Amino acid sequence: MPEVNLRDRQLEEEGKAFLSSDSCYPQPCKHFKPTLEELQSTTFSDYIRNTVLRQSERGYEDEEEDLDNVSENEDEENRKNICHTATRSSPRGSTSSSTQTRKRYCRNSRLVKYDYGIAKVTLPKGFSNLEGIAKDQTARGPDWQAGTPLGDKELPSPMSQVVRGLGGIYEYTFLDHRSMTAAEFRDKADKYIESQLGSNYKDMPIEELERKFWRRLGPTMQPAMYGADLEGTLFSKDDDCHGFNVSKLQSCLQLLHMDQDDNESGGIPGVTTPYLYFGMWASVFCAHTEDMNLLSINYLHAGAPKIWYAVPAGEDSQRFEHLMEANYQHARRECPEYLRHKRSLISPKILKKAGIPFTSTVQYPGDMIVTFPGSYHSGFNTGFNIAEATNFAVPEWIPYGKKAKVCLCRPDSVRIDMNKFEDLLLRYESEVLQNKRFLWKDWVLRTKKKRLQEEISNAAYGSATKLQKTDKKSSGSGNSRRKEFWVEVMQPTSNRSSKSKKKKNGGKKFTSKNNQTMISKEVWHLAKPIVGRKAIRPSDRVLCIIPALVNENGVRETGSSNVEVEDEECFAGSVVELHNGHVRVRLDGLGKKEDVWMPIDSPKIFMDGGKWDDNQKSFEMPPKHCWKEEDSKDKCV
């Protein structure tokens, strides 16, 4: 009996120790307070890389061990570039980014893990002139009233957030409302919080506001409103904010402009361009990771604080995903990437019971919240406020981007070709000196100018016609796709069978997004142009010209840039969905995860006119054929 009592006491003590540990209760995120001198001595990207991410990194002590495990057969260059951390010269915890050497990115850099899902950066006074908000961080002064530019700023479609669920597991439905001005929205926000918390809500500490939010949350609560995803900025145009102007962030995402025309405004709304968010009491942002696992930055311009929760990427986020799947099975069945719909919210008490570590913080006006790649984050507003947010990237993000999955429910889901992006970054790193701060945007402009000069030079030697054809085809302009032509179609097959077929047919081998092998088997289809948006319907057969990866061995090799190339090949499939001028195509032989969205008016989608000589057993080359669309006039015989 005494032994039993002793064991009970031991278990009780162990339980108390676990419940009081950081592994179960929220821990505050890293908080950075740079001075103006620090901001002036570095760039935004370098500050994030060398200070914010650096001090939040996990596993730095194991770097020497990782370097010791490098294969002796690798050459000296690969040994130096085994991971980007090899160039670090400062100890863990150093905050001086100006003395650190810019870290180079190398192919196959390891995935860096972070202890915290988010970080808070409190920017010093004077970093911005605040003219964009009339120097009023309360958003209640005379310059924010009706009849002023700020007070009359239009919110096109604020939404009501209708919640259902109990016991800490909630799901939201969003209902759009008529447009209203910022002043009207603020008046609604003030009336709403007073009806929910009483007239003394201004005297409540932030801890009490947090408790009241989770206690009152449920289907009987009157829905809050949120003015989210409003394109625009509240930073003044002439205010650089020492590099921290959200609308002018310098990040390697600017490499995406390489494939855009100079006359295009460019940018992905909300990703490379900023969004504004007008919140009120109990308006929420549900648990999600950023598109393509990008980093994000959220700056609170004015108003009441925001409360944030975050689960870092890695084992903790995997446990979080399992917890969410157990409670949102219906949503998971409809879409594997249901959390990207931003409709699911779970209370911190549930996370505590599940033993999932998470981070919590409070954001006040003048604070920036940086979310780390692949981390889940959520939160709510404690009153009327205005925030501005956008995504950005640093080279350390690339391994996370390669692991990112895309929601196929909508055609406008953000997609980034990570192989092409990595190649561009490696090219930048090879051309720009390590000790020279040459912005990505400036390098893109210089490279495009050089490319244009080369094209003009080539045109002078008689290749102008070919260049015009290629540009015309790639841009989708003109009547170049009005004629039918024959095209060879790639056929998906298993890895085992593809080897024998390659020997038999001598065909080329390609890989799809999930490494499914595809092989050319001399199958020709007639590509017919799509005339008008109503000419295509679900279940129609189509041909799509999309990128595929190939190397000399027919196997995808992520780390061999000198062998692996990206080429456009034609694939057959069926239309499964139409939405907002786009078609969702399921490629033959592949599953739902390999579906592709394409604009109906894209020059790279055609109606499938059928195979060449379906009734004949022996294949004969058609009298007129074209290998590819872009050189159809050159190869037709």
XYZ file of C-alpha atoms in Angstrom:
637
model
C 0.000 0.000 0.000
C 2.756 2.514 0.797
C 4.387 1.613 -2.524
C 1.146 2.463 -4.365
C 0.876 5.815 -2.608
C 4.506 6.576 -3.469
C 3.889 5.790 -7.139
C 0.753 7.951 -7.148
C 2.699 10.866 -5.746
C 5.383 10.386 -8.387
C 2.817 10.363 -11.165
C 1.156 13.467 -9.728
C 4.484 15.293 -9.617
C 5.305 14.226 -13.172
C 1.905 15.453 -14.335
C 2.356 18.820 -12.656
C 5.814 19.191 -14.190
C 4.463 18.411 -17.648
C 1.531 20.804 -17.330
C 3.809 23.614 -16.231
C 6.342 23.045 -19.005
C 6.672 25.027 -22.214
C 5.728 21.926 -24.217
C 2.121 22.247 -23.125
C 1.483 25.926 -22.450
C 1.910 28.764 -24.932
C 5.263 30.432 -24.914
C 5.827 34.007 -26.039
C 7.314 34.389 -29.477
C 10.662 35.991 -30.153
C 10.401 39.759 -29.794
C 12.794 42.052 -31.656
C 13.222 45.779 -31.040
C 15.633 47.149 -33.645
C 16.917 50.696 -33.470
C 16.863 53.114 -36.386
C 20.603 52.624 -36.739
C 20.120 48.870 -37.106
C 17.452 49.313 -39.780
C 19.633 51.771 -41.681
C 22.636 49.449 -41.649
C 20.951 46.528 -43.350
C 18.203 45.542 -45.767
C 14.829 44.082 -44.899
C 15.745 40.658 -46.256
C 19.101 40.586 -44.468
C 17.492 41.605 -41.180
C 14.933 38.800 -41.465
C 17.581 36.244 -42.432
C 20.426 37.235 -40.122
C 18.487 38.302 -37.059
C 14.858 37.124 -36.938
C 15.255 33.695 -38.518
C 18.750 33.210 -37.184
C 17.733 33.606 -33.542
C 14.652 31.431 -34.027
C 16.542 28.575 -35.643
C 16.650 25.136 -34.093
C 19.512 22.702 -34.443
C 22.428 25.097 -34.960
C 24.574 22.956 -32.648
C 24.260 20.053 -35.096
C 25.629 21.947 -38.100
C 29.216 20.790 -37.614
C 27.979 17.216 -37.401
C 26.035 17.665 -40.640
C 29.123 18.995 -42.361
C 31.203 16.057 -41.103
C 28.778 13.620 -42.701
C 29.378 14.938 -46.211
C 30.460 12.231 -48.632
C 34.191 12.224 -49.282
C 33.483 11.742 -52.987
C 31.898 15.163 -53.313
C 34.092 17.887 -54.707
C 35.330 20.814 -52.679
C 32.719 23.216 -54.071
C 29.838 21.019 -52.978
C 31.501 20.616 -49.592
C 31.540 24.387 -49.136
C 27.928 24.697 -50.273
C 26.438 21.716 -48.444
C 24.141 24.135 -46.654
C 23.714 27.858 -46.457
C 24.649 27.911 -42.770
C 28.261 27.079 -43.544
C 28.987 30.745 -44.286
C 27.750 31.967 -40.921
C 30.431 33.557 -38.844
C 28.514 34.863 -35.847
C 27.475 32.911 -32.744
C 23.897 31.938 -32.030
C 21.954 34.859 -30.634
C 23.942 37.600 -32.316
C 21.767 40.550 -33.301
C 24.219 42.451 -35.449
C 23.239 41.826 -39.028
C 25.479 44.516 -40.484
C 28.649 42.572 -39.637
C 27.458 39.280 -41.098
C 28.250 38.110 -44.594
C 25.298 37.571 -46.858
C 24.520 33.857 -46.912
C 24.530 32.199 -50.288
C 21.893 29.707 -51.294
C 23.031 26.433 -52.804
C 21.006 23.659 -54.389
C 19.719 21.068 -51.934
C 20.239 23.298 -48.901
C 18.809 21.601 -45.872
C 15.410 22.505 -44.496
C 15.992 24.768 -41.498
C 13.586 24.306 -38.603
C 12.468 27.088 -36.286
C 11.458 26.955 -32.651
C 8.702 29.511 -33.081
C 5.973 29.815 -35.670
C 5.979 33.618 -35.569
C 8.122 36.527 -34.406
C 7.221 40.076 -33.383
C 9.227 43.090 -34.522
C 8.478 46.354 -32.753
C 9.668 49.086 -35.080
C 11.248 52.180 -33.505
C 9.655 55.597 -33.517
C 10.651 57.516 -36.596
C 10.991 54.497 -38.864
C 7.982 55.891 -40.801
C 6.501 59.352 -41.128
C 3.003 57.820 -40.629
C 1.594 60.198 -43.218
C -0.412 57.380 -44.787
C -2.542 57.182 -41.626
C -2.466 60.942 -40.925
C -0.083 60.271 -38.010
C -2.998 58.862 -36.029
C -2.553 55.313 -34.707
C -5.962 55.380 -33.037
C -7.835 55.698 -36.368
C -10.377 57.898 -34.564
C -9.075 61.422 -35.067
C -10.495 64.103 -37.381
C -8.635 62.702 -40.398
C -10.452 59.381 -39.982
C -13.977 60.766 -39.933
C -16.561 60.641 -42.703
C -15.793 63.099 -45.473
C -12.024 62.574 -45.337
C -9.945 60.370 -47.684
C -9.270 57.867 -44.889
C -12.773 57.892 -43.457
C -14.316 57.476 -46.905
C -11.994 54.658 -47.947
C -14.247 52.006 -49.451
C -14.443 48.440 -48.205
C -15.911 46.707 -51.298
C -17.263 43.555 -49.646
C -16.844 43.196 -45.871
C -17.996 39.788 -44.703
C -19.895 38.420 -41.762
C -18.156 35.520 -40.044
C -20.820 33.015 -39.071
C -19.443 30.422 -36.657
C -20.710 26.990 -35.727
C -19.278 24.444 -33.339
C -18.782 23.944 -29.605
C -16.135 22.882 -27.152
C -13.231 24.677 -28.789
C -13.738 23.265 -32.319
C -15.228 25.851 -34.675
C -15.945 26.224 -38.366
C -16.742 29.475 -40.156
C -18.944 30.480 -43.053
C -18.330 33.853 -44.679
C -21.170 35.989 -46.049
C -20.437 39.071 -48.150
C -22.090 42.402 -47.338
C -22.638 45.573 -49.277
C -19.733 47.966 -49.577
C -19.226 50.571 -46.855
C -16.692 53.197 -45.877
C -14.052 52.831 -43.185
C -15.946 55.301 -40.976
C -19.148 53.276 -41.304
C -17.291 50.079 -40.512
C -15.758 51.655 -37.401
C -19.196 52.737 -36.175
C -20.496 49.186 -36.607
C -17.415 47.843 -34.811
C -17.978 50.141 -31.810
C -21.645 49.197 -31.519
C -20.826 45.505 -31.847
C -18.176 45.355 -29.114
C -20.345 47.357 -26.722
C -23.257 44.976 -27.277
C -20.975 42.001 -26.618
C -18.829 43.213 -23.714
C -20.609 46.248 -22.286
C -19.599 49.871 -22.183
C -16.550 49.274 -19.938
C -14.691 47.165 -22.523
C -11.989 49.849 -22.860
C -10.864 49.188 -19.285
C -10.441 45.427 -19.769
C -6.866 44.076 -19.861
C -5.821 42.015 -22.845
C -5.888 38.769 -20.826
C -9.541 39.307 -19.921
C -10.429 40.105 -23.544
C -8.827 36.829 -24.586
C -10.805 34.841 -22.002
C -14.072 36.503 -22.969
C -13.491 35.790 -26.651
C -13.079 32.038 -26.207
C -15.871 31.787 -23.618
C -18.402 33.631 -25.781
C -17.435 32.048 -29.108
C -20.219 29.874 -30.494
C -23.215 29.696 -32.810
C -25.374 31.847 -30.526
C -22.997 34.815 -30.812
C -23.890 37.553 -33.250
C -21.487 37.305 -36.210
C -18.610 39.738 -36.350
C -17.582 41.468 -39.583
C -14.186 41.546 -41.229
C -13.028 43.750 -44.098
C -10.376 41.404 -45.446
C -8.278 41.131 -48.612
C -8.653 44.754 -49.700
C -5.962 45.636 -52.239
C -4.031 48.749 -51.289
C -1.604 50.237 -48.801
C -1.600 52.854 -46.050
C 2.115 53.578 -46.356
C 2.837 56.848 -48.128
C 4.507 56.485 -51.527
C 7.558 58.551 -50.657
C 8.187 56.776 -47.352
C 10.674 53.896 -47.667
C 10.391 53.120 -43.928
C 14.053 52.030 -43.967
C 13.102 49.045 -46.098
C 10.109 47.983 -43.977
C 7.411 49.529 -46.176
C 5.096 46.535 -46.706
C 4.126 47.743 -50.170
C 7.808 47.950 -51.274
C 9.463 44.964 -49.655
C 12.681 43.780 -51.255
C 12.587 39.982 -51.285
C 13.657 37.248 -53.655
C 10.024 36.840 -54.766
C 10.877 39.664 -57.164
C 12.602 37.039 -59.276
C 9.083 36.123 -60.436
C 9.129 39.307 -62.520
C 11.673 37.713 -64.828
C 8.935 36.194 -67.009
C 6.735 39.309 -67.067
C 6.689 41.994 -69.713
C 8.041 45.376 -68.707
C 4.661 46.978 -69.353
C 2.899 44.614 -66.938
C 2.212 45.845 -63.440
C 3.094 42.374 -62.211
C 2.543 40.914 -58.797
C 0.237 38.363 -57.227
C -2.453 40.164 -55.160
C -1.895 39.556 -51.472
C 1.311 37.636 -52.168
C 3.701 40.104 -53.774
C 1.338 43.063 -53.367
C -0.200 44.173 -50.045
C -3.700 43.611 -48.687
C -5.482 45.742 -46.092
C -7.544 44.225 -43.263
C -10.206 46.117 -41.286
C -11.105 44.228 -38.129
C -13.534 44.481 -35.229
C -14.015 42.637 -31.951
C -14.128 38.830 -32.418
C -13.283 38.916 -36.125
C -10.870 36.078 -36.756
C -8.264 34.730 -39.131
C -8.519 30.950 -39.014
C -5.678 28.456 -38.797
C -3.674 28.233 -42.027
C -0.250 28.265 -43.576
C 0.641 30.784 -46.255
C 0.375 29.934 -49.956
C 3.387 27.880 -51.073
C 4.520 27.917 -47.399
C 5.811 31.460 -47.903
C 6.737 33.816 -45.112
C 4.376 36.694 -44.412
C 4.525 40.029 -42.659
C 1.593 41.747 -40.975
C 1.884 45.361 -39.847
C -0.755 46.864 -37.547
C -1.253 50.472 -38.635
C -3.805 51.624 -36.068
C -6.499 50.602 -33.634
C -6.981 47.785 -31.136
C -4.476 44.932 -30.686
C -4.491 41.547 -32.410
C -3.906 38.273 -30.588
C -1.911 35.607 -32.434
C -1.370 31.858 -32.020
C 1.117 29.796 -34.026
C 2.352 26.210 -34.329
C 5.841 25.898 -35.859
C 6.526 23.728 -38.878
C 7.850 20.234 -38.289
C 6.678 17.594 -35.845
C 4.430 20.070 -34.023
C 2.629 21.098 -37.214
C 2.182 17.435 -38.193
C 0.531 16.716 -34.858
C -1.609 19.799 -35.354
C -2.699 18.510 -38.781
C -3.653 15.130 -37.300
C -5.681 16.889 -34.609
C -7.488 18.999 -37.196
C -8.195 16.009 -39.446
C -9.809 14.188 -36.529
C -12.175 17.125 -35.958
C -12.811 18.234 -39.561
C -13.200 14.919 -41.358
C -15.993 16.197 -43.610
C -13.863 19.098 -44.839
C -10.868 16.803 -45.309
C -12.884 14.475 -47.538
C -13.949 17.340 -49.799
C -10.456 18.835 -50.147
C -7.138 17.512 -48.800
C -5.947 21.129 -48.473
C -9.057 22.263 -46.569
C -7.018 24.336 -44.104
C -6.096 26.661 -46.978
C -9.792 27.627 -47.095
C -9.201 29.442 -43.767
C -12.459 28.308 -42.185
C -11.269 26.150 -39.265
C -10.419 27.491 -35.803
C -9.385 25.584 -32.698
C -9.031 26.987 -29.197
C -5.722 27.003 -27.298
C -7.279 24.784 -24.627
C -7.626 21.986 -27.155
C -3.981 22.414 -28.132
C -2.989 22.219 -24.466
C -4.965 19.009 -23.952
C -3.338 17.512 -27.042
C 0.110 18.522 -25.784
C 0.889 20.505 -28.940
C 3.359 23.355 -28.312
C 2.262 26.713 -29.667
C 3.276 30.344 -29.545
C 1.120 33.291 -28.579
C 1.654 37.048 -28.741
C -0.163 40.369 -28.783
C 0.351 42.788 -31.662
C -0.032 46.525 -31.032
C 0.068 49.423 -33.514
C 3.616 49.730 -34.793
C 4.291 46.003 -34.419
C 5.086 43.683 -37.315
C 4.357 39.964 -37.072
C 6.533 37.719 -39.223
C 5.175 34.224 -39.834
C 7.765 31.566 -40.544
C 7.574 29.198 -43.535
C 5.145 26.323 -43.093
C 3.862 27.461 -39.683
C 0.162 27.398 -38.849
C -1.147 30.640 -37.407
C -4.507 32.024 -36.339
C -5.916 34.752 -34.124
C -8.537 37.427 -33.601
C -8.981 41.184 -33.273
C -9.830 42.817 -29.953
C -11.549 45.826 -31.527
C -11.534 48.107 -34.554
C -8.140 48.119 -36.247
C -6.400 48.327 -39.625
C -3.554 46.042 -40.642
C -1.566 45.538 -43.829
C 0.023 42.275 -44.909
C 1.863 40.598 -47.745
C 4.017 37.550 -48.411
C 7.735 37.536 -48.993
C 10.508 34.996 -49.405
C 14.107 34.430 -48.431
C 16.371 31.711 -49.842
C 15.837 29.570 -46.725
C 12.182 29.249 -47.762
C 12.862 27.217 -50.924
C 12.896 23.762 -49.242
C 9.525 24.627 -47.695
C 8.179 25.818 -51.054
C 9.131 22.515 -52.643
C 7.071 20.664 -50.035
C 4.034 22.932 -50.388
C 0.764 21.555 -51.688
C -1.818 23.529 -53.639
C -5.583 23.608 -53.156
C -7.254 22.553 -56.402
C -10.698 23.934 -55.514
C -10.043 27.212 -57.299
C -7.977 28.179 -60.339
C -6.534 31.236 -58.617
C -4.654 29.214 -56.000
C -1.103 30.488 -55.858
C 1.379 28.318 -57.740
C 5.109 28.913 -58.075
C 7.339 26.777 -60.269
C 9.943 25.976 -57.630
C 12.432 24.410 -60.046
C 12.483 27.507 -62.237
C 12.567 29.781 -59.180
C 15.514 27.893 -57.694
C 17.392 28.092 -60.985
C 16.887 31.864 -61.069
C 18.112 32.233 -57.492
C 21.185 30.113 -58.182
C 21.918 32.236 -61.222
C 21.583 35.383 -59.127
C 23.909 33.968 -56.466
C 26.504 33.039 -59.093
C 26.444 36.451 -60.794
C 26.307 38.758 -57.778
C 29.320 39.128 -55.545
C 28.788 37.942 -51.996
C 29.863 41.226 -50.415
C 27.810 43.382 -52.784
C 24.224 44.326 -51.980
C 22.583 44.064 -55.342
C 18.821 43.927 -55.006
C 16.904 41.120 -56.694
C 14.715 43.634 -58.516
C 17.718 45.460 -59.940
C 19.292 42.169 -61.039
C 16.067 41.155 -62.800
C 15.923 44.468 -64.652
C 19.557 44.168 -65.670
C 19.125 40.571 -66.834
C 16.002 41.358 -68.861
C 17.754 44.315 -70.475
C 20.695 42.097 -71.381
C 18.364 39.454 -72.785
C 16.575 42.066 -74.906
C 19.885 43.290 -76.288
C 20.831 39.726 -77.224
C 17.505 39.241 -79.007
C 18.019 42.446 -80.966
C 21.516 41.315 -81.849
C 20.277 37.909 -82.999
C 17.573 39.552 -85.065
C 20.231 41.488 -86.926
C 21.635 38.157 -88.150
C 18.429 36.975 -89.743
C 16.573 35.345 -86.866
C 14.030 38.123 -86.430
C 11.242 36.066 -88.000
C 11.802 33.146 -85.672
C 11.899 35.422 -82.625
C 8.657 37.067 -83.615
C 7.011 33.689 -84.003
C 8.232 32.503 -80.609
C 7.185 35.712 -78.846
C 3.812 35.613 -80.549
C 3.223 32.031 -79.514
C 4.373 32.464 -75.926
C 2.276 35.559 -75.376
C -0.853 33.949 -76.780
C -1.607 36.833 -79.107
C -2.607 36.751 -82.733
C -4.238 33.979 -84.726
C -1.347 31.524 -84.449
C -3.479 28.762 -82.958
C -6.373 28.999 -85.366
C -5.164 26.041 -87.441
C -5.293 22.359 -86.553
C -2.051 20.467 -86.193
C -0.805 17.054 -85.130
C 1.098 16.742 -81.859
C 2.755 13.857 -80.042
C 1.103 13.140 -76.666
C 2.944 11.884 -73.593
C 1.551 8.767 -71.930
C 1.737 8.166 -68.121
C 3.028 4.748 -67.118
C 4.608 3.038 -64.126
C 8.330 3.247 -63.490
C 8.828 -0.489 -64.055
C 6.957 -0.682 -67.324
C 8.456 2.555 -68.596
C 11.930 1.048 -68.722
C 10.924 -1.743 -71.052
C 8.873 0.563 -73.230
C 11.744 2.983 -73.543
C 13.951 0.200 -74.903
C 11.231 -0.962 -77.260
C 10.024 2.374 -78.568
C 13.064 4.537 -78.047
C 10.852 7.214 -76.543
C 11.770 10.039 -74.168
C 10.904 9.803 -70.487
C 9.544 12.668 -68.392
C 8.424 13.120 -64.809
C 5.319 14.824 -63.466
C 4.888 16.758 -60.220
C 4.692 13.586 -58.078
C 7.505 11.823 -59.964
C 5.034 9.775 -62.028
C 6.964 8.653 -65.084
C 5.584 9.556 -68.500
C 6.860 8.139 -71.752
C 6.450 9.069 -75.401
C 4.986 6.129 -77.349
C 4.522 7.689 -80.783
C 0.880 8.526 -80.037
C -0.325 11.438 -82.155
C -3.464 13.510 -81.571
C -5.098 16.196 -83.659
C -5.064 19.507 -81.747
C -8.056 21.674 -82.610
C -8.383 25.293 -81.460
C -11.034 26.277 -78.900
C -13.241 28.972 -80.391
C -15.051 30.927 -77.669
C -15.451 30.163 -73.977
C -18.737 28.315 -74.482
C -17.138 25.849 -76.859
C -15.851 23.703 -73.992
C -17.832 21.775 -71.385
C -17.167 19.275 -68.568
C -16.106 15.823 -69.807
C -14.745 17.255 -73.077
C -11.445 15.807 -74.223
C -8.598 18.329 -74.388
C -4.871 18.522 -75.023
C -2.666 20.590 -72.703
C 0.875 21.776 -73.318
C 2.459 21.960 -69.872
C 5.987 21.778 -68.385
C 7.633 18.418 -67.732
C 11.048 17.595 -66.334
C 13.469 15.308 -68.140
C 17.132 14.328 -67.906
C 19.411 12.101 -69.870
C 18.535 9.043 -67.774
C 14.804 9.684 -67.736
C 14.796 10.160 -63.977
C 14.107 13.356 -62.071
C 17.259 14.534 -60.297
C 16.631 17.588 -58.164
C 20.271 18.340 -57.528
C 21.720 18.163 -61.039
C 21.048 21.448 -62.752
C 23.442 20.643 -65.596
C 21.366 17.607 -66.605
C 17.780 18.308 -65.657
C 15.880 20.601 -68.003
C 12.305 21.774 -68.193
C 10.476 21.239 -71.439
C 6.899 21.706 -72.591
C 5.144 18.567 -73.735
C 1.570 17.737 -74.657
C -0.735 15.660 -72.441
C -4.294 14.478 -73.010
C -7.067 14.681 -70.458
C -10.689 15.479 -69.684
C -12.315 18.656 -68.381
C -13.741 18.063 -64.887
C -14.669 21.631 -63.886
C -15.108 25.146 -65.269
C -14.706 28.203 -63.068
C -14.280 31.884 -63.823
C -12.774 31.460 -67.273
C -10.587 28.510 -66.259
C -10.840 24.766 -66.838
C -9.669 22.050 -64.512
C -8.180 19.148 -66.465
C -7.571 15.617 -65.200
C -4.708 14.141 -67.175
C -5.082 10.618 -68.466
C -3.602 8.018 -66.153
C -3.075 10.442 -63.261
C -5.049 11.124 -60.106
C -6.844 14.144 -58.746
C -3.685 15.560 -57.164
C -2.172 15.997 -60.635
C -5.095 18.094 -61.956
C -4.113 21.320 -63.699
C -6.011 24.590 -64.023
C -5.652 26.469 -67.299
C -7.318 29.609 -68.686
C -9.793 28.788 -71.434
C -8.189 31.360 -73.720
C -4.674 29.984 -73.116
C -2.723 29.273 -76.329
C -1.622 25.994 -74.765
C -4.963 24.182 -74.496
C -6.770 22.564 -77.434
C -9.712 20.316 -78.152
C -8.666 16.712 -78.678
C -9.482 15.797 -82.277
C -8.642 12.139 -81.733
C -5.696 9.867 -82.380
C -4.076 9.320 -85.756
C -5.461 6.173 -87.406
C -7.140 4.700 -84.337
C -8.359 1.743 -86.408
C -4.935 0.839 -87.801
C -2.664 -1.462 -85.822
C 0.514 -0.250 -87.475
C 1.487 3.368 -87.005
C 2.423 5.527 -89.959
C 3.460 9.147 -89.725
C 0.620 11.416 -90.915
C 1.227 13.258 -94.179
C 1.296 16.583 -92.296
C 2.418 16.846 -88.721
C 3.957 19.287 -86.288
C 6.181 18.435 -83.361
C 5.267 21.474 -81.315
C 2.969 24.423 -81.562
C 5.669 27.079 -81.475
C 7.434 25.815 -84.589
C 4.425 24.421 -86.442
C 5.079 26.479 -89.561
C 8.729 25.397 -89.635
C 8.202 21.657 -89.136
C 5.062 21.060 -91.228
C 5.888 19.031 -94.345
